[in-house]
Each structure stands twice: as structure tokens, then as C-alpha cells.
């Protein structure tokens, strides 16, 4: 027993050491993690192309080429529209400031009896310049330049990482089957079947959730963008796309989208209640489409989490790993749900969950301890003179029969 306990302690210590080393190597590990996720997402498509007769390297090349073509076409079509709307947003800033000064702030002052206010751009520029001259000397400028240089180096490193990830993903996909077989051979033989069953369920849940969530993001962004464009919002395309992308985090896409759309509507139309109502209608329609069409058909109940648990998972991910944690919170929660379900099943089948002890006095001074569970009946003989019990689980009846040695 002592050896088994020590062995478990060493195993846990080894796992903790590996996790700590990976944390220290986080800048190096991140590209490999990203490449592994890309390989995991596109491995089924590569397998299908390889199944029809293409060499594996050619299947991977075709998949990557297709992804590149799709991205290039999307940028070719969307970039001019997005650029046009960005130019419009920039040119609308003076009109927006004018509306705030001569419409919104007077209304706010008259409604709530506040002191009249006004945004003075010249005064704001003067304050900013004065603050810079007061708080930033030549040394500070040199420090700022050094920080900018360091930021440039970081930017180059990020660019290198972005280039490196597809290359690593290519080699991951090339050796995908062999890599999975090597990982499978590390599993102890007595636990191989149960472990592979858990891995299979995690793979099904995670794959279905990621693919379904991606489709939900794209289609919801299309719904928001088309709706906002139809009601005449000039930058509706940008807001719809951003809201669709942010919908990967529950409730965040809706919040970001409707706030941005309301601000853009106020800048473009002023305090037009009808336009604000139309914005609300667009996002209510988007939520209805997401809740009653996209989520049930594309995702279903892939995670099995209640809304409260979803919010908790997202907040916990943000606390632990920032924005990246918010992105991966739900997929990780989906895997944890599968693991917890198996832990619960193991617990419910164990003697610890449903184990009852019945002590029966014999004819003389002895007794018999009967411990029942779903696995069967355990009998502990205290005295040869005692009588054994037959337990009928269905009728909950207990009968005494003479105990026989052996």
C-alpha cells in the first residue's frame, strides 16, 4: 500500500513538473498548441481526401490551398467595403461631435437639470499637448522610443509565429496517425478501453461544438450585417461582422453589436427613436435566429451546460488566461463535462455510493455483517453459529438461512 501511494505521489509530482515547465516555455509552446488545434480541426477533411486516393502530403496541400483561396476571396470582397465604411466613420466624427454638443448634451441638461456642457476639441488638444510636455521629458521620449522598438520586435515575433503555425500544422497532419498511435501506446493496457472511450466522446463533443460554433458565428454575423444595412446604417457591415465574431463568447456579441449600432445610429441620424427601434428589432431577430434556429440545429446540446454555468466558465477563463481564456472556455468546459460525467458514473457504480451494512445476531452470540451494493453482496462471518442472509433487492426482504462453513 505504501509503494502504491508513493508511486501515485511521484506520478502527480511528475505531472505538476511537466505543467510548470510548459508554463515557463509558454512563448515557445503557443505556436505548437495553435498548430495542433488547426491540425485537429482539419484532420477529418485531410483523411477524406487521403481516403479517395490522394497522397497525404497532397491532401494537406489541397486543404491549405483551399483555406488560402477562401481567405483571399473574402478579403478581396470585404476589404473595400470595410475600408469605405472606415473612411465614412472617420469623416462622421465632426458631425458626431456637433450632434453631441448641440443635441444630446442640451437634451441631457434640460431633462436632468444639469449644468450645460460642451465638447471643445481645441481645449482637449491643448490639454493633451500640455500633459505630454509636462510628463514626458527627453528621457521619457527615449524610453518611449525604446518601447516602440521593443514593440516592433514583438510585432516581428508575432508575424513569425503566424507564419510558423501553418508549417508546424502541416507536419502535424503529415504524421497525424502515427502521432495518435504513439499517444495511444502510452496508455496502460488495463485502462486502454475506458480511456479511448472517454477520448472518443471528448472528440465528438469538441469537434461538433467547434464546427457548429464557427457556423453560428458566420451566419449570425451575416444576419446582423444584412439587417443593419437594410435599415440604412452606413457602417452596418462592420458592426455586423464584429458582432458575429464576438458571438464566440456568449452574450458578448449581442452586447458589443447593439451598443456599437446604437452609437452609430445616434451619430448618423441623431436622436431618431424610429431608427433606434429598428436597431433593436435587428438584434432581437438575430437573437431569435440564434436561439431557435442556429443553436438547436448546428450546436444542439453539445456542451450540456446551463446558462449560469456558461457565464461562469467564460468569466473563469477570462480570469485565468485573459481574452484567450474567454475564447477557449467553452470548448474546455465541454471536455470537462464529459470527464465529470464519467467520474459520476464511476462513483455511482462504486460501493462508496450505495453500500449498506446489516448486522444479524445469531442463535448464540455471533453475528453476520452483510454489505450490499450494486456490485453484489459481501458477507463477513463473525461467528460460525450465525445465520447468513439472503437479500432481495427488488422486494427489500431479508431472509435468514443456516450458515454453512465453506
mmCIF file of C-alpha atoms in Angstrom:
data_model
loop_
_atom_site.group_PDB
_atom_site.id
_atom_site.type_symbol
_atom_site.label_atom_id
_atom_site.label_comp_id
_atom_site.label_asym_id
_atom_site.label_seq_id
_atom_site.Cartn_x
_atom_site.Cartn_y
_atom_site.Cartn_z
ATOM 1 C CA UNK A 1 0.000 0.000 0.000
ATOM 2 C CA UNK A 2 2.855 2.337 0.834
ATOM 3 C CA UNK A 3 4.533 1.628 -2.502
ATOM 4 C CA UNK A 4 1.302 2.313 -4.374
ATOM 5 C CA UNK A 5 0.833 5.593 -2.505
ATOM 6 C CA UNK A 6 4.399 6.673 -3.198
ATOM 7 C CA UNK A 7 4.000 5.766 -6.851
ATOM 8 C CA UNK A 8 0.890 7.937 -7.120
ATOM 9 C CA UNK A 9 2.689 10.808 -5.398
ATOM 10 C CA UNK A 10 5.583 10.549 -7.858
ATOM 11 C CA UNK A 11 3.161 10.477 -10.801
ATOM 12 C CA UNK A 12 1.353 13.599 -9.568
ATOM 13 C CA UNK A 13 4.672 15.335 -8.910
ATOM 14 C CA UNK A 14 5.822 14.451 -12.437
ATOM 15 C CA UNK A 15 2.619 15.844 -13.957
ATOM 16 C CA UNK A 16 2.975 19.037 -11.920
ATOM 17 C CA UNK A 17 6.604 19.391 -13.063
ATOM 18 C CA UNK A 18 5.629 18.971 -16.723
ATOM 19 C CA UNK A 19 2.851 21.583 -16.383
ATOM 20 C CA UNK A 20 5.278 24.012 -14.708
ATOM 21 C CA UNK A 21 7.896 23.549 -17.458
ATOM 22 C CA UNK A 22 5.236 24.082 -20.142
ATOM 23 C CA UNK A 23 4.163 27.276 -18.378
ATOM 24 C CA UNK A 24 7.753 28.545 -18.401
ATOM 25 C CA UNK A 25 8.020 27.677 -22.103
ATOM 26 C CA UNK A 26 4.696 29.318 -22.923
ATOM 27 C CA UNK A 27 6.063 31.606 -25.686
ATOM 28 C CA UNK A 28 7.586 28.552 -27.388
ATOM 29 C CA UNK A 29 4.650 26.213 -26.760
ATOM 30 C CA UNK A 30 1.919 28.578 -28.057
ATOM 31 C CA UNK A 31 2.725 28.073 -31.795
ATOM 32 C CA UNK A 32 2.699 24.302 -31.320
ATOM 33 C CA UNK A 33 -0.626 24.420 -29.478
ATOM 34 C CA UNK A 34 -2.127 26.597 -32.222
ATOM 35 C CA UNK A 35 -0.753 24.269 -34.917
ATOM 36 C CA UNK A 36 -2.144 21.231 -33.103
ATOM 37 C CA UNK A 37 -5.599 22.829 -32.915
ATOM 38 C CA UNK A 38 -5.508 23.609 -36.653
ATOM 39 C CA UNK A 39 -4.413 20.048 -37.403
ATOM 40 C CA UNK A 40 -7.175 18.698 -35.168
ATOM 41 C CA UNK A 41 -9.837 20.788 -36.933
ATOM 42 C CA UNK A 42 -8.809 19.889 -40.480
ATOM 43 C CA UNK A 43 -7.646 16.304 -40.000
ATOM 44 C CA UNK A 44 -11.088 14.838 -40.958
ATOM 45 C CA UNK A 45 -11.016 16.686 -44.293
ATOM 46 C CA UNK A 46 -7.450 15.564 -44.956
ATOM 47 C CA UNK A 47 -8.434 11.976 -44.113
ATOM 48 C CA UNK A 48 -11.314 12.096 -46.605
ATOM 49 C CA UNK A 49 -9.069 13.329 -49.410
ATOM 50 C CA UNK A 50 -6.476 10.708 -48.497
ATOM 51 C CA UNK A 51 -9.188 8.028 -48.490
ATOM 52 C CA UNK A 52 -10.173 8.752 -52.109
ATOM 53 C CA UNK A 53 -6.605 8.099 -53.259
ATOM 54 C CA UNK A 54 -4.592 11.316 -52.887
ATOM 55 C CA UNK A 55 -1.217 11.110 -51.146
ATOM 56 C CA UNK A 56 -1.379 12.553 -47.657
ATOM 57 C CA UNK A 57 1.019 15.419 -48.406
ATOM 58 C CA UNK A 58 -1.077 16.350 -51.432
ATOM 59 C CA UNK A 59 -4.298 16.164 -49.385
ATOM 60 C CA UNK A 60 -2.842 18.564 -46.819
ATOM 61 C CA UNK A 61 -1.638 20.901 -49.569
ATOM 62 C CA UNK A 62 -5.091 20.930 -51.206
ATOM 63 C CA UNK A 63 -6.771 21.733 -47.865
ATOM 64 C CA UNK A 64 -4.328 24.557 -47.070
ATOM 65 C CA UNK A 65 -4.622 25.935 -50.604
ATOM 66 C CA UNK A 66 -8.421 25.914 -50.300
ATOM 67 C CA UNK A 67 -8.256 27.767 -46.993
ATOM 68 C CA UNK A 68 -5.939 30.367 -48.521
ATOM 69 C CA UNK A 69 -8.202 30.873 -51.553
ATOM 70 C CA UNK A 70 -11.285 31.312 -49.355
ATOM 71 C CA UNK A 71 -9.495 33.860 -47.160
ATOM 72 C CA UNK A 72 -8.185 35.768 -50.187
ATOM 73 C CA UNK A 73 -11.647 35.916 -51.806
ATOM 74 C CA UNK A 74 -13.200 37.061 -48.525
ATOM 75 C CA UNK A 75 -10.593 39.805 -48.120
ATOM 76 C CA UNK A 76 -10.899 40.799 -51.802
ATOM 77 C CA UNK A 77 -14.642 41.295 -51.400
ATOM 78 C CA UNK A 78 -14.847 42.613 -47.846
ATOM 79 C CA UNK A 79 -11.753 44.810 -47.593
ATOM 80 C CA UNK A 80 -13.002 47.571 -49.975
ATOM 81 C CA UNK A 81 -16.378 47.648 -48.193
ATOM 82 C CA UNK A 82 -14.786 47.754 -44.750
ATOM 83 C CA UNK A 83 -12.302 50.445 -45.869
ATOM 84 C CA UNK A 84 -15.123 52.549 -47.295
ATOM 85 C CA UNK A 85 -17.072 52.313 -44.066
ATOM 86 C CA UNK A 86 -13.986 53.156 -42.008
ATOM 87 C CA UNK A 87 -13.483 56.301 -44.114
ATOM 88 C CA UNK A 88 -17.130 57.177 -43.574
ATOM 89 C CA UNK A 89 -16.757 56.659 -39.812
ATOM 90 C CA UNK A 90 -13.694 58.934 -39.767
ATOM 91 C CA UNK A 91 -15.479 61.667 -41.736
ATOM 92 C CA UNK A 92 -18.501 61.387 -39.447
ATOM 93 C CA UNK A 93 -16.549 62.289 -36.305
ATOM 94 C CA UNK A 94 -17.016 66.099 -36.678
ATOM 95 C CA UNK A 95 -20.744 65.639 -37.341
ATOM 96 C CA UNK A 96 -20.954 63.363 -34.321
ATOM 97 C CA UNK A 97 -19.248 65.915 -32.078
ATOM 98 C CA UNK A 98 -21.612 68.596 -33.419
ATOM 99 C CA UNK A 99 -24.614 66.415 -32.625
ATOM 100 C CA UNK A 100 -23.314 65.712 -29.106
ATOM 101 C CA UNK A 101 -22.721 69.431 -28.448
ATOM 102 C CA UNK A 102 -25.931 70.854 -29.897
ATOM 103 C CA UNK A 103 -28.445 67.998 -29.490
ATOM 104 C CA UNK A 104 -27.523 65.363 -26.942
ATOM 105 C CA UNK A 105 -25.881 67.486 -24.234
ATOM 106 C CA UNK A 106 -28.620 70.181 -24.269
ATOM 107 C CA UNK A 107 -31.263 67.491 -24.031
ATOM 108 C CA UNK A 108 -29.355 65.862 -21.144
ATOM 109 C CA UNK A 109 -29.028 69.201 -19.322
ATOM 110 C CA UNK A 110 -32.698 70.134 -19.752
ATOM 111 C CA UNK A 111 -34.005 66.706 -18.814
ATOM 112 C CA UNK A 112 -31.939 66.173 -15.654
ATOM 113 C CA UNK A 113 -31.331 69.833 -14.693
ATOM 114 C CA UNK A 114 -27.569 69.573 -15.185
ATOM 115 C CA UNK A 115 -25.012 72.300 -15.789
ATOM 116 C CA UNK A 116 -24.734 72.920 -19.572
ATOM 117 C CA UNK A 117 -21.733 71.114 -21.048
ATOM 118 C CA UNK A 118 -19.922 71.173 -24.369
ATOM 119 C CA UNK A 119 -17.103 69.237 -26.004
ATOM 120 C CA UNK A 120 -14.360 71.669 -27.024
ATOM 121 C CA UNK A 121 -11.917 69.913 -29.362
ATOM 122 C CA UNK A 122 -9.392 72.750 -29.181
ATOM 123 C CA UNK A 123 -9.351 72.602 -25.413
ATOM 124 C CA UNK A 124 -8.967 68.818 -25.490
ATOM 125 C CA UNK A 125 -5.997 69.135 -27.885
ATOM 126 C CA UNK A 126 -4.399 71.758 -25.636
ATOM 127 C CA UNK A 127 -4.820 69.592 -22.552
ATOM 128 C CA UNK A 128 -3.294 66.583 -24.293
ATOM 129 C CA UNK A 129 -0.290 68.583 -25.531
ATOM 130 C CA UNK A 130 0.235 70.149 -22.124
ATOM 131 C CA UNK A 131 0.105 66.758 -20.459
ATOM 132 C CA UNK A 132 2.674 65.364 -22.906
ATOM 133 C CA UNK A 133 5.039 68.309 -22.430
ATOM 134 C CA UNK A 134 4.725 68.182 -18.643
ATOM 135 C CA UNK A 135 5.040 64.453 -18.066
ATOM 136 C CA UNK A 136 7.350 63.368 -20.874
ATOM 137 C CA UNK A 137 10.882 64.753 -20.971
ATOM 138 C CA UNK A 138 13.693 63.805 -23.336
ATOM 139 C CA UNK A 139 14.436 60.745 -21.214
ATOM 140 C CA UNK A 140 10.806 59.747 -21.391
ATOM 141 C CA UNK A 141 10.858 60.180 -25.163
ATOM 142 C CA UNK A 142 13.908 57.924 -25.344
ATOM 143 C CA UNK A 143 12.161 55.367 -23.155
ATOM 144 C CA UNK A 144 9.086 55.605 -25.355
ATOM 145 C CA UNK A 145 11.214 55.086 -28.458
ATOM 146 C CA UNK A 146 12.799 52.054 -26.806
ATOM 147 C CA UNK A 147 9.364 50.673 -26.026
ATOM 148 C CA UNK A 148 8.295 51.256 -29.622
ATOM 149 C CA UNK A 149 11.381 49.419 -30.829
ATOM 150 C CA UNK A 150 10.626 46.559 -28.471
ATOM 151 C CA UNK A 151 7.043 46.583 -29.724
ATOM 152 C CA UNK A 152 8.362 46.377 -33.280
ATOM 153 C CA UNK A 153 10.461 43.362 -32.319
ATOM 154 C CA UNK A 154 7.406 41.806 -30.658
ATOM 155 C CA UNK A 155 5.408 42.505 -33.802
ATOM 156 C CA UNK A 156 8.052 40.712 -35.873
ATOM 157 C CA UNK A 157 7.926 37.797 -33.446
ATOM 158 C CA UNK A 158 4.136 37.658 -33.757
ATOM 159 C CA UNK A 159 4.445 37.712 -37.542
ATOM 160 C CA UNK A 160 6.982 34.895 -37.388
ATOM 161 C CA UNK A 161 4.666 32.895 -35.144
ATOM 162 C CA UNK A 162 1.777 33.370 -37.570
ATOM 163 C CA UNK A 163 3.976 32.086 -40.413
ATOM 164 C CA UNK A 164 5.325 29.232 -38.279
ATOM 165 C CA UNK A 165 1.924 27.863 -37.186
ATOM 166 C CA UNK A 166 0.791 26.610 -40.658
ATOM 167 C CA UNK A 167 4.189 24.969 -41.221
ATOM 168 C CA UNK A 168 4.011 23.096 -37.910
ATOM 169 C CA UNK A 169 0.362 22.214 -38.616
ATOM 170 C CA UNK A 170 1.424 20.723 -41.973
ATOM 171 C CA UNK A 171 3.886 18.362 -40.285
ATOM 172 C CA UNK A 172 1.374 17.537 -37.558
ATOM 173 C CA UNK A 173 -1.143 16.497 -40.228
ATOM 174 C CA UNK A 174 1.530 14.565 -42.128
ATOM 175 C CA UNK A 175 2.306 12.429 -39.053
ATOM 176 C CA UNK A 176 -1.178 12.600 -37.516
ATOM 177 C CA UNK A 177 -1.988 8.873 -37.447
ATOM 178 C CA UNK A 178 1.462 7.876 -36.202
ATOM 179 C CA UNK A 179 1.342 10.564 -33.514
ATOM 180 C CA UNK A 180 -2.066 9.409 -32.280
ATOM 181 C CA UNK A 181 -0.887 5.791 -32.245
ATOM 182 C CA UNK A 182 2.156 6.777 -30.181
ATOM 183 C CA UNK A 183 -0.069 8.565 -27.668
ATOM 184 C CA UNK A 184 -2.401 5.557 -27.504
ATOM 185 C CA UNK A 185 0.508 3.221 -26.733
ATOM 186 C CA UNK A 186 1.339 5.339 -23.664
ATOM 187 C CA UNK A 187 -1.985 4.372 -22.051
ATOM 188 C CA UNK A 188 -1.680 1.471 -19.565
ATOM 189 C CA UNK A 189 -3.234 -1.651 -21.076
ATOM 190 C CA UNK A 190 -5.865 -2.231 -18.323
ATOM 191 C CA UNK A 191 -7.233 1.291 -18.834
ATOM 192 C CA UNK A 192 -6.925 1.496 -22.621
ATOM 193 C CA UNK A 193 -10.539 0.663 -23.474
ATOM 194 C CA UNK A 194 -12.126 3.046 -20.973
ATOM 195 C CA UNK A 195 -9.625 5.813 -21.774
ATOM 196 C CA UNK A 196 -10.201 5.525 -25.523
ATOM 197 C CA UNK A 197 -13.972 5.651 -24.933
ATOM 198 C CA UNK A 198 -13.580 8.909 -22.970
ATOM 199 C CA UNK A 199 -11.253 10.340 -25.642
ATOM 200 C CA UNK A 200 -13.777 9.390 -28.340
ATOM 201 C CA UNK A 201 -16.610 11.166 -26.526
ATOM 202 C CA UNK A 202 -14.455 14.263 -25.940
ATOM 203 C CA UNK A 203 -13.507 14.269 -29.623
ATOM 204 C CA UNK A 204 -17.138 14.041 -30.729
ATOM 205 C CA UNK A 205 -18.310 16.775 -28.369
ATOM 206 C CA UNK A 206 -15.390 19.117 -29.084
ATOM 207 C CA UNK A 207 -15.454 18.638 -32.853
ATOM 208 C CA UNK A 208 -19.211 19.156 -33.108
ATOM 209 C CA UNK A 209 -19.086 22.216 -30.865
ATOM 210 C CA UNK A 210 -16.189 23.936 -32.658
ATOM 211 C CA UNK A 211 -17.615 23.369 -36.134
ATOM 212 C CA UNK A 212 -21.119 24.337 -35.053
ATOM 213 C CA UNK A 213 -19.909 27.453 -33.239
ATOM 214 C CA UNK A 214 -17.935 28.575 -36.287
ATOM 215 C CA UNK A 215 -21.026 28.297 -38.487
ATOM 216 C CA UNK A 216 -23.105 30.126 -35.873
ATOM 217 C CA UNK A 217 -20.578 32.992 -35.812
ATOM 218 C CA UNK A 218 -20.542 33.354 -39.607
ATOM 219 C CA UNK A 219 -24.304 33.092 -40.123
ATOM 220 C CA UNK A 220 -25.112 35.351 -37.172
ATOM 221 C CA UNK A 221 -22.672 37.962 -38.491
ATOM 222 C CA UNK A 222 -24.425 37.786 -41.876
ATOM 223 C CA UNK A 223 -27.835 38.268 -40.207
ATOM 224 C CA UNK A 224 -26.631 41.300 -38.227
ATOM 225 C CA UNK A 225 -24.770 42.872 -41.177
ATOM 226 C CA UNK A 226 -27.644 42.438 -43.647
ATOM 227 C CA UNK A 227 -30.208 43.711 -41.133
ATOM 228 C CA UNK A 228 -28.205 46.825 -40.250
ATOM 229 C CA UNK A 229 -27.541 47.577 -43.898
ATOM 230 C CA UNK A 230 -31.253 47.242 -44.706
ATOM 231 C CA UNK A 231 -32.230 49.829 -42.082
ATOM 232 C CA UNK A 232 -29.770 52.299 -43.614
ATOM 233 C CA UNK A 233 -26.847 52.180 -41.168
ATOM 234 C CA UNK A 234 -23.742 53.152 -43.138
ATOM 235 C CA UNK A 235 -21.276 51.098 -41.097
ATOM 236 C CA UNK A 236 -23.690 48.223 -40.537
ATOM 237 C CA UNK A 237 -21.396 45.747 -42.300
ATOM 238 C CA UNK A 238 -18.508 46.354 -39.905
ATOM 239 C CA UNK A 239 -20.747 46.217 -36.827
ATOM 240 C CA UNK A 240 -22.442 43.027 -38.021
ATOM 241 C CA UNK A 241 -19.125 41.283 -38.705
ATOM 242 C CA UNK A 242 -17.692 42.316 -35.338
ATOM 243 C CA UNK A 243 -20.858 41.205 -33.516
ATOM 244 C CA UNK A 244 -20.730 37.850 -35.304
ATOM 245 C CA UNK A 245 -17.079 37.301 -34.393
ATOM 246 C CA UNK A 246 -17.636 38.264 -30.756
ATOM 247 C CA UNK A 247 -20.570 35.836 -30.539
ATOM 248 C CA UNK A 248 -17.982 33.102 -29.966
ATOM 249 C CA UNK A 249 -18.258 34.354 -26.367
ATOM 250 C CA UNK A 250 -21.894 34.004 -25.218
ATOM 251 C CA UNK A 251 -23.818 37.276 -24.893
ATOM 252 C CA UNK A 252 -20.723 39.371 -25.767
ATOM 253 C CA UNK A 253 -21.503 39.582 -29.486
ATOM 254 C CA UNK A 254 -25.016 40.828 -28.804
ATOM 255 C CA UNK A 255 -23.811 43.399 -26.248
ATOM 256 C CA UNK A 256 -20.962 44.753 -28.387
ATOM 257 C CA UNK A 257 -23.118 44.822 -31.526
ATOM 258 C CA UNK A 258 -26.129 46.625 -30.119
ATOM 259 C CA UNK A 259 -24.016 49.227 -28.252
ATOM 260 C CA UNK A 260 -21.965 49.976 -31.380
ATOM 261 C CA UNK A 261 -25.105 50.087 -33.549
ATOM 262 C CA UNK A 262 -26.874 52.495 -31.173
ATOM 263 C CA UNK A 263 -23.856 54.847 -31.098
ATOM 264 C CA UNK A 264 -23.531 54.733 -34.898
ATOM 265 C CA UNK A 265 -27.264 55.416 -35.254
ATOM 266 C CA UNK A 266 -27.053 58.438 -32.964
ATOM 267 C CA UNK A 267 -24.128 59.827 -34.948
ATOM 268 C CA UNK A 268 -25.799 59.236 -38.319
ATOM 269 C CA UNK A 269 -29.476 60.002 -37.641
ATOM 270 C CA UNK A 270 -29.383 61.899 -34.373
ATOM 271 C CA UNK A 271 -31.915 61.097 -31.674
ATOM 272 C CA UNK A 272 -34.270 59.258 -34.032
ATOM 273 C CA UNK A 273 -36.381 56.896 -31.955
ATOM 274 C CA UNK A 274 -37.657 55.026 -35.005
ATOM 275 C CA UNK A 275 -34.109 54.175 -36.094
ATOM 276 C CA UNK A 276 -33.251 53.056 -32.569
ATOM 277 C CA UNK A 277 -36.316 50.805 -32.581
ATOM 278 C CA UNK A 278 -35.195 49.316 -35.914
ATOM 279 C CA UNK A 279 -31.743 48.620 -34.450
ATOM 280 C CA UNK A 280 -33.383 46.833 -31.531
ATOM 281 C CA UNK A 281 -35.550 44.833 -33.943
ATOM 282 C CA UNK A 282 -32.490 43.734 -35.942
ATOM 283 C CA UNK A 283 -30.719 42.415 -32.846
ATOM 284 C CA UNK A 284 -33.877 40.815 -31.459
ATOM 285 C CA UNK A 285 -34.307 38.993 -34.776
ATOM 286 C CA UNK A 286 -30.651 37.958 -34.615
ATOM 287 C CA UNK A 287 -31.102 36.577 -31.107
ATOM 288 C CA UNK A 288 -34.248 34.725 -32.168
ATOM 289 C CA UNK A 289 -32.462 33.222 -35.178
ATOM 290 C CA UNK A 290 -29.539 32.198 -32.971
ATOM 291 C CA UNK A 291 -31.674 30.769 -30.178
ATOM 292 C CA UNK A 292 -34.340 28.954 -32.205
ATOM 293 C CA UNK A 293 -32.575 28.036 -35.471
ATOM 294 C CA UNK A 294 -28.772 28.206 -35.377
ATOM 295 C CA UNK A 295 -28.111 26.902 -31.871
ATOM 296 C CA UNK A 296 -30.562 23.939 -31.975
ATOM 297 C CA UNK A 297 -29.640 22.764 -35.485
ATOM 298 C CA UNK A 298 -25.901 23.484 -35.534
ATOM 299 C CA UNK A 299 -24.957 23.029 -31.883
ATOM 300 C CA UNK A 300 -27.827 21.323 -30.115
ATOM 301 C CA UNK A 301 -26.835 20.378 -26.565
ATOM 302 C CA UNK A 302 -23.182 19.745 -27.333
ATOM 303 C CA UNK A 303 -21.901 21.201 -24.051
ATOM 304 C CA UNK A 304 -24.650 20.336 -21.604
ATOM 305 C CA UNK A 305 -24.099 23.480 -19.520
ATOM 306 C CA UNK A 306 -26.778 25.719 -18.098
ATOM 307 C CA UNK A 307 -26.615 29.455 -18.917
ATOM 308 C CA UNK A 308 -25.270 30.160 -15.418
ATOM 309 C CA UNK A 309 -22.507 27.600 -15.910
ATOM 310 C CA UNK A 310 -21.698 29.079 -19.325
ATOM 311 C CA UNK A 311 -21.271 32.556 -17.825
ATOM 312 C CA UNK A 312 -19.139 31.131 -15.008
ATOM 313 C CA UNK A 313 -16.921 29.250 -17.492
ATOM 314 C CA UNK A 314 -16.375 32.385 -19.588
ATOM 315 C CA UNK A 315 -15.560 34.547 -16.541
ATOM 316 C CA UNK A 316 -13.244 31.869 -15.137
ATOM 317 C CA UNK A 317 -11.440 31.631 -18.482
ATOM 318 C CA UNK A 318 -11.046 35.417 -18.600
ATOM 319 C CA UNK A 319 -9.646 35.438 -15.065
ATOM 320 C CA UNK A 320 -7.154 32.643 -15.756
ATOM 321 C CA UNK A 321 -5.987 33.476 -19.282
ATOM 322 C CA UNK A 322 -7.482 36.795 -20.357
ATOM 323 C CA UNK A 323 -9.150 37.094 -23.739
ATOM 324 C CA UNK A 324 -7.653 33.795 -24.934
ATOM 325 C CA UNK A 325 -9.183 32.131 -21.887
ATOM 326 C CA UNK A 326 -12.592 33.518 -22.831
ATOM 327 C CA UNK A 327 -12.210 32.009 -26.320
ATOM 328 C CA UNK A 328 -11.302 28.516 -25.151
ATOM 329 C CA UNK A 329 -13.505 28.497 -22.034
ATOM 330 C CA UNK A 330 -16.488 26.737 -23.619
ATOM 331 C CA UNK A 331 -14.527 24.035 -25.514
ATOM 332 C CA UNK A 332 -12.598 23.264 -22.337
ATOM 333 C CA UNK A 333 -15.863 23.227 -20.385
ATOM 334 C CA UNK A 334 -17.306 20.761 -22.925
ATOM 335 C CA UNK A 335 -14.400 18.372 -22.318
ATOM 336 C CA UNK A 336 -14.650 18.815 -18.541
ATOM 337 C CA UNK A 337 -18.371 17.957 -18.693
ATOM 338 C CA UNK A 338 -17.554 14.656 -20.425
ATOM 339 C CA UNK A 339 -14.893 13.839 -17.835
ATOM 340 C CA UNK A 340 -17.194 14.726 -14.937
ATOM 341 C CA UNK A 341 -19.945 12.538 -16.395
ATOM 342 C CA UNK A 342 -17.612 9.529 -16.384
ATOM 343 C CA UNK A 343 -16.437 10.367 -12.862
ATOM 344 C CA UNK A 344 -20.064 10.453 -11.710
ATOM 345 C CA UNK A 345 -20.829 7.115 -13.389
ATOM 346 C CA UNK A 346 -17.789 5.542 -11.738
ATOM 347 C CA UNK A 347 -18.835 6.966 -8.388
ATOM 348 C CA UNK A 348 -22.433 5.737 -8.715
ATOM 349 C CA UNK A 349 -21.208 2.221 -9.531
ATOM 350 C CA UNK A 350 -18.799 2.167 -6.616
ATOM 351 C CA UNK A 351 -19.516 0.692 -3.207
ATOM 352 C CA UNK A 352 -18.939 4.115 -1.659
ATOM 353 C CA UNK A 353 -22.109 5.488 -3.296
ATOM 354 C CA UNK A 354 -24.577 2.716 -2.303
ATOM 355 C CA UNK A 355 -23.211 0.395 0.376
ATOM 356 C CA UNK A 356 -25.375 -0.752 3.270
ATOM 357 C CA UNK A 357 -24.377 -2.863 6.253
ATOM 358 C CA UNK A 358 -26.812 -5.176 8.055
ATOM 359 C CA UNK A 359 -25.760 -6.856 11.302
ATOM 360 C CA UNK A 360 -27.722 -10.014 12.221
ATOM 361 C CA UNK A 361 -27.405 -11.676 15.597
ATOM 362 C CA UNK A 362 -27.042 -15.446 15.506
ATOM 363 C CA UNK A 363 -28.648 -18.021 17.672
ATOM 364 C CA UNK A 364 -25.792 -17.853 20.149
ATOM 365 C CA UNK A 365 -23.513 -14.830 20.392
ATOM 366 C CA UNK A 366 -22.212 -14.489 16.857
ATOM 367 C CA UNK A 367 -23.321 -12.209 14.026
ATOM 368 C CA UNK A 368 -23.043 -11.759 10.265
ATOM 369 C CA UNK A 369 -22.305 -8.422 8.532
ATOM 370 C CA UNK A 370 -23.989 -8.093 5.134
ATOM 371 C CA UNK A 371 -22.802 -5.227 2.927
ATOM 372 C CA UNK A 372 -24.804 -4.764 -0.257
ATOM 373 C CA UNK A 373 -24.056 -2.622 -3.282
ATOM 374 C CA UNK A 374 -24.769 -2.655 -6.983
ATOM 375 C CA UNK A 375 -21.764 -4.921 -7.473
ATOM 376 C CA UNK A 376 -23.183 -7.635 -5.266
ATOM 377 C CA UNK A 377 -23.388 -8.781 -1.649
ATOM 378 C CA UNK A 378 -20.376 -9.045 0.677
ATOM 379 C CA UNK A 379 -20.737 -11.318 3.701
ATOM 380 C CA UNK A 380 -18.460 -11.110 6.711
ATOM 381 C CA UNK A 381 -18.792 -14.013 9.151
ATOM 382 C CA UNK A 382 -18.396 -13.030 12.787
ATOM 383 C CA UNK A 383 -19.355 -16.403 14.297
ATOM 384 C CA UNK A 384 -19.969 -19.878 12.823
ATOM 385 C CA UNK A 385 -23.212 -20.029 14.782
ATOM 386 C CA UNK A 386 -24.638 -17.051 12.911
ATOM 387 C CA UNK A 387 -27.096 -17.290 10.072
ATOM 388 C CA UNK A 388 -26.457 -15.839 6.640
ATOM 389 C CA UNK A 389 -28.883 -13.554 4.941
ATOM 390 C CA UNK A 390 -30.453 -13.578 1.513
ATOM 391 C CA UNK A 391 -31.208 -10.020 0.401
ATOM 392 C CA UNK A 392 -33.856 -9.487 -2.206
ATOM 393 C CA UNK A 393 -33.061 -6.008 -3.637
ATOM 394 C CA UNK A 394 -36.342 -5.778 -5.556
ATOM 395 C CA UNK A 395 -38.655 -6.609 -2.669
ATOM 396 C CA UNK A 396 -36.343 -5.346 0.088
ATOM 397 C CA UNK A 397 -36.954 -8.570 2.063
ATOM 398 C CA UNK A 398 -34.296 -10.185 4.237
ATOM 399 C CA UNK A 399 -34.426 -13.932 4.979
ATOM 400 C CA UNK A 400 -32.288 -15.924 7.374
ATOM 401 C CA UNK A 401 -30.799 -19.274 6.334
ATOM 402 C CA UNK A 402 -28.431 -21.514 8.307
ATOM 403 C CA UNK A 403 -24.837 -20.670 7.572
ATOM 404 C CA UNK A 404 -22.584 -23.424 6.338
ATOM 405 C CA UNK A 405 -18.790 -23.392 6.508
ATOM 406 C CA UNK A 406 -17.043 -23.262 3.151
#
